[in-house]
Amino acid sequence: DTAVSQTPKYLVTQMGNDKSIKCEQNLGHDTMYWYKQDSKKFLKIMFSYNNKELIINETVPNRFSPKSPDKAHLNLHINSLELGDSAVYFCASSPQLSRASSYGYTFGSGTRLTVV
Amino acid sequence: AQSVSQHNHHVILSEAASLELGCNYSYGGTVNLFWYVQYPGQHLQLLLKYFSGDPLVKGIKGFEAEFIKSKFSFNLRKPSVQWSDTAEYFCAVIPNNAGNMLTFGGGTRLMVKP
């Protein structure tokens, strides 16, 4: 019963391709996030969704588009993949906004994307 | 710019040594503080958190952290490390005046020699 699950775990693809990473949470949380972890292990937030509305959108390329069909899912679609997109992408979720600050986030196991 | 800093990038210890990893933040006002651990090839797991009350917080696996407001610090400690503590450790902050954006420090890689 994984709380936050991501698929696939590993993704190897060629430059220029379009790919998607899926994320699902069964915690009943209201907010979901995508983080990128680069080769130096630095974690940076990319997007968050609350009740199907984008509430944080950091300066990421518009080739990246989050899609949330419902509050339990937040998928990440990437167009025209580039070498620099190679990283580990983590999905996370947190309770409603008023409680997230004291609760923290629950993270998925990550998707290691390698662009060749 | 507001940030979270972890000054120790790499730490190497022998088993049974004591550990202290530094974390400083530059946000004003009230903050909520977290330490996450990432074991090799695994996802982030919450070690401990502080949002109010006793500034000395105890977490899982014998870890603790102390919030010192005057120093804007939240250092992680463990009296005696084990080989299994080898991992990447991340300090993170959610400022109360910035929604719920969890911002991470750059991480500290801990290697414990058996």
CSV table of N, CA, C and O in Angstrom, one decimal, chain A residues 9 33 35 37 39-43 45 56 58 90 94 96-110, chain B residues 32-34 36 38 41-44 46 49-51 88 90 94-96 98-107 109:
chain,number,residue,atom,x,y,z
A,9,LYS,N,9.8,3.7,-12.7
A,9,LYS,CA,11.0,3.9,-11.8
A,9,LYS,C,12.2,4.4,-12.6
A,9,LYS,O,13.0,5.2,-12.1
A,33,TYR,N,3.0,17.6,-5.7
A,33,TYR,CA,4.1,18.4,-6.1
A,33,TYR,C,5.0,17.6,-7.0
A,33,TYR,O,5.0,16.3,-6.9
A,35,TYR,N,9.2,17.5,-7.9
A,35,TYR,CA,10.5,18.1,-7.6
A,35,TYR,C,11.5,17.4,-8.6
A,35,TYR,O,11.4,16.3,-9.0
A,37,GLN,N,15.6,16.4,-8.9
A,37,GLN,CA,16.9,16.3,-8.2
A,37,GLN,C,18.0,16.1,-9.3
A,37,GLN,O,18.0,15.1,-10.0
A,39,SER,N,22.1,16.0,-10.7
A,39,SER,CA,23.2,15.1,-10.5
A,39,SER,C,24.0,15.4,-9.2
A,39,SER,O,24.6,14.5,-8.7
A,40,LYS,N,23.8,16.6,-8.7
A,40,LYS,CA,24.5,17.0,-7.5
A,40,LYS,C,23.6,16.8,-6.3
A,40,LYS,O,23.9,17.3,-5.2
A,41,LYS,N,22.4,16.2,-6.5
A,41,LYS,CA,21.5,15.9,-5.4
A,41,LYS,C,20.7,17.1,-5.0
A,41,LYS,O,19.9,17.0,-4.0
A,42,PHE,N,20.8,18.2,-5.7
A,42,PHE,CA,20.0,19.4,-5.3
A,42,PHE,C,18.6,19.2,-5.7
A,42,PHE,O,18.3,18.9,-6.9
A,43,LEU,N,17.6,19.5,-4.8
A,43,LEU,CA,16.2,19.3,-5.0
A,43,LEU,C,15.5,20.7,-5.2
A,43,LEU,O,15.7,21.6,-4.4
A,45,ILE,N,11.8,22.5,-6.4
A,45,ILE,CA,10.4,22.3,-6.8
A,45,ILE,C,10.1,22.8,-8.2
A,45,ILE,O,10.6,23.8,-8.6
A,56,ILE,N,1.8,26.7,-7.8
A,56,ILE,CA,3.2,27.1,-7.8
A,56,ILE,C,3.7,26.7,-9.2
A,56,ILE,O,3.5,25.5,-9.5
A,58,GLU,N,7.3,27.2,-10.8
A,58,GLU,CA,8.7,27.8,-10.8
A,58,GLU,C,9.1,27.9,-12.3
A,58,GLU,O,8.4,27.5,-13.2
A,90,PHE,N,10.9,13.6,-8.4
A,90,PHE,CA,10.1,13.1,-7.3
A,90,PHE,C,8.8,13.7,-7.2
A,90,PHE,O,8.6,14.9,-7.3
A,94,SER,N,0.9,16.5,0.1
A,94,SER,CA,0.7,17.1,1.5
A,94,SER,C,-0.7,17.3,1.8
A,94,SER,O,-1.5,17.4,0.8
A,96,GLN,N,-4.2,19.4,3.2
A,96,GLN,CA,-4.7,20.7,2.9
A,96,GLN,C,-3.8,21.8,3.4
A,96,GLN,O,-3.0,21.6,4.3
A,97,LEU,N,-3.8,22.9,2.7
A,97,LEU,CA,-2.8,23.9,2.9
A,97,LEU,C,-2.6,24.3,4.3
A,97,LEU,O,-1.5,24.6,4.8
A,98,SER,N,-3.7,24.4,5.1
A,98,SER,CA,-3.6,24.8,6.5
A,98,SER,C,-2.8,23.8,7.4
A,98,SER,O,-2.3,24.2,8.4
A,99,ARG,N,-2.6,22.6,6.9
A,99,ARG,CA,-1.9,21.6,7.7
A,99,ARG,C,-0.6,21.2,7.1
A,99,ARG,O,0.2,20.6,7.8
A,100,ALA,N,-0.3,21.6,5.9
A,100,ALA,CA,0.9,21.1,5.2
A,100,ALA,C,2.2,21.6,5.9
A,100,ALA,O,3.2,20.9,6.0
A,101,SER,N,2.1,22.8,6.5
A,101,SER,CA,3.3,23.3,7.1
A,101,SER,C,3.8,22.5,8.3
A,101,SER,O,5.0,22.4,8.5
A,102,SER,N,2.9,22.0,9.0
A,102,SER,CA,3.3,21.2,10.2
A,102,SER,C,3.4,19.7,9.9
A,102,SER,O,4.0,19.0,10.7
A,103,TYR,N,2.9,19.3,8.8
A,103,TYR,CA,2.9,17.9,8.4
A,103,TYR,C,4.1,17.5,7.6
A,103,TYR,O,4.7,16.5,7.8
A,104,GLY,N,4.5,18.4,6.7
A,104,GLY,CA,5.5,18.1,5.8
A,104,GLY,C,5.0,17.4,4.6
A,104,GLY,O,3.7,17.3,4.4
A,105,TYR,N,5.8,16.9,3.7
A,105,TYR,CA,5.4,16.2,2.5
A,105,TYR,C,5.8,14.7,2.6
A,105,TYR,O,6.7,14.3,3.2
A,106,THR,N,5.0,13.9,1.8
A,106,THR,CA,5.3,12.5,1.6
A,106,THR,C,5.8,12.4,0.2
A,106,THR,O,5.1,12.8,-0.7
A,107,PHE,N,6.9,11.7,0.0
A,107,PHE,CA,7.5,11.6,-1.3
A,107,PHE,C,7.4,10.2,-1.9
A,107,PHE,O,7.3,9.2,-1.2
A,108,GLY,N,7.3,10.2,-3.2
A,108,GLY,CA,7.3,9.0,-3.9
A,108,GLY,C,8.8,8.5,-4.1
A,108,GLY,O,9.7,9.2,-3.6
A,109,SER,N,8.9,7.4,-4.7
A,109,SER,CA,10.3,6.7,-4.8
A,109,SER,C,11.1,7.3,-5.9
A,109,SER,O,12.3,6.9,-6.0
A,110,GLY,N,10.6,8.2,-6.7
A,110,GLY,CA,11.4,8.8,-7.7
A,110,GLY,C,11.4,8.1,-9.1
A,110,GLY,O,11.2,6.9,-9.1
B,32,ASN,N,8.7,26.4,9.6
B,32,ASN,CA,8.5,25.0,10.0
B,32,ASN,C,9.8,24.3,9.4
B,32,ASN,O,10.1,24.5,8.2
B,33,LEU,N,10.4,23.4,10.2
B,33,LEU,CA,11.7,22.9,9.8
B,33,LEU,C,11.6,21.4,9.8
B,33,LEU,O,11.0,20.7,10.6
B,34,PHE,N,12.4,20.8,8.8
B,34,PHE,CA,12.3,19.4,8.6
B,34,PHE,C,13.8,18.9,8.3
B,34,PHE,O,14.6,19.6,7.7
B,36,TYR,N,15.1,15.5,6.2
B,36,TYR,CA,14.8,14.3,5.4
B,36,TYR,C,16.1,13.5,5.2
B,36,TYR,O,17.2,14.1,5.1
B,38,GLN,N,17.8,10.4,2.6
B,38,GLN,CA,17.7,9.7,1.3
B,38,GLN,C,18.8,8.6,1.3
B,38,GLN,O,20.0,8.9,1.1
B,41,GLY,N,19.8,5.2,-3.5
B,41,GLY,CA,18.8,4.7,-4.5
B,41,GLY,C,17.4,4.7,-4.0
B,41,GLY,O,16.5,4.1,-4.7
B,42,GLN,N,17.2,5.4,-2.9
B,42,GLN,CA,15.8,5.4,-2.4
B,42,GLN,C,15.2,6.8,-2.4
B,42,GLN,O,15.8,7.8,-2.7
B,43,HIS,N,13.9,6.8,-1.9
B,43,HIS,CA,13.2,8.1,-1.9
B,43,HIS,C,13.5,8.9,-0.6
B,43,HIS,O,14.2,8.3,0.3
B,44,LEU,N,13.0,10.0,-0.5
B,44,LEU,CA,13.2,10.9,0.7
B,44,LEU,C,12.2,10.4,1.8
B,44,LEU,O,11.1,10.2,1.6
B,46,LEU,N,11.1,11.2,5.9
B,46,LEU,CA,11.1,12.2,7.0
B,46,LEU,C,11.8,11.7,8.2
B,46,LEU,O,11.4,10.6,8.7
B,49,LYS,N,10.7,16.7,12.5
B,49,LYS,CA,10.2,18.0,12.1
B,49,LYS,C,10.0,18.8,13.3
B,49,LYS,O,9.8,18.3,14.4
B,50,TYR,N,10.0,20.1,13.1
B,50,TYR,CA,9.7,21.1,14.1
B,50,TYR,C,8.7,22.1,13.6
B,50,TYR,O,9.0,22.7,12.5
B,51,PHE,N,7.6,22.4,14.3
B,51,PHE,CA,6.8,23.5,14.0
B,51,PHE,C,6.4,24.4,15.2
B,51,PHE,O,5.9,25.5,15.0
B,88,GLU,N,22.2,10.5,2.2
B,88,GLU,CA,22.2,11.9,2.0
B,88,GLU,C,21.1,12.5,2.9
B,88,GLU,O,20.0,12.0,3.0
B,90,PHE,N,18.9,15.9,4.1
B,90,PHE,CA,18.5,17.2,3.6
B,90,PHE,C,17.7,18.0,4.7
B,90,PHE,O,16.8,17.4,5.3
B,94,ILE,N,9.6,25.2,5.5
B,94,ILE,CA,8.4,25.8,5.0
B,94,ILE,C,8.1,27.1,5.8
B,94,ILE,O,7.8,27.0,6.9
B,95,PRO,N,8.3,28.2,5.2
B,95,PRO,CA,8.0,29.5,5.9
B,95,PRO,C,6.5,29.7,6.0
B,95,PRO,O,5.8,29.4,5.0
B,96,ASN,N,6.1,30.2,7.1
B,96,ASN,CA,4.6,30.3,7.2
B,96,ASN,C,4.0,31.4,6.3
B,96,ASN,O,2.8,31.4,6.1
B,98,ALA,N,4.9,31.9,3.1
B,98,ALA,CA,5.1,31.6,1.7
B,98,ALA,C,4.4,30.4,1.3
B,98,ALA,O,4.9,29.5,0.6
B,99,GLY,N,3.1,30.3,1.7
B,99,GLY,CA,2.3,29.1,1.3
B,99,GLY,C,2.9,27.9,1.9
B,99,GLY,O,3.3,27.9,3.1
B,100,ASN,N,3.0,26.8,1.1
B,100,ASN,CA,3.5,25.6,1.7
B,100,ASN,C,4.6,25.0,0.8
B,100,ASN,O,4.7,23.9,0.6
B,101,MET,N,5.5,25.9,0.3
B,101,MET,CA,6.5,25.5,-0.5
B,101,MET,C,7.7,25.0,0.3
B,101,MET,O,8.3,25.7,1.1
B,102,LEU,N,7.9,23.7,0.3
B,102,LEU,CA,9.0,23.1,1.0
B,102,LEU,C,10.3,23.3,0.2
B,102,LEU,O,10.5,22.8,-0.9
B,103,THR,N,11.2,24.1,0.8
B,103,THR,CA,12.5,24.4,0.1
B,103,THR,C,13.6,23.7,0.8
B,103,THR,O,13.8,23.7,2.0
B,104,PHE,N,14.4,23.0,0.0
B,104,PHE,CA,15.5,22.2,0.5
B,104,PHE,C,16.9,22.9,0.5
B,104,PHE,O,17.1,23.7,-0.3
B,105,GLY,N,17.7,22.5,1.5
B,105,GLY,CA,19.1,22.8,1.4
B,105,GLY,C,19.8,21.9,0.4
B,105,GLY,O,19.2,21.0,-0.2
B,106,GLY,N,21.1,22.1,0.2
B,106,GLY,CA,21.8,21.4,-0.8
B,106,GLY,C,22.1,20.0,-0.5
B,106,GLY,O,22.6,19.2,-1.3
B,107,GLY,N,21.9,19.6,0.8
B,107,GLY,CA,22.1,18.2,1.2
B,107,GLY,C,23.5,18.0,1.7
B,107,GLY,O,24.5,18.7,1.4
B,109,ARG,N,26.2,14.7,2.3
B,109,ARG,CA,26.4,13.2,2.1
B,109,ARG,C,27.2,12.7,3.2
B,109,ARG,O,28.3,13.1,3.5
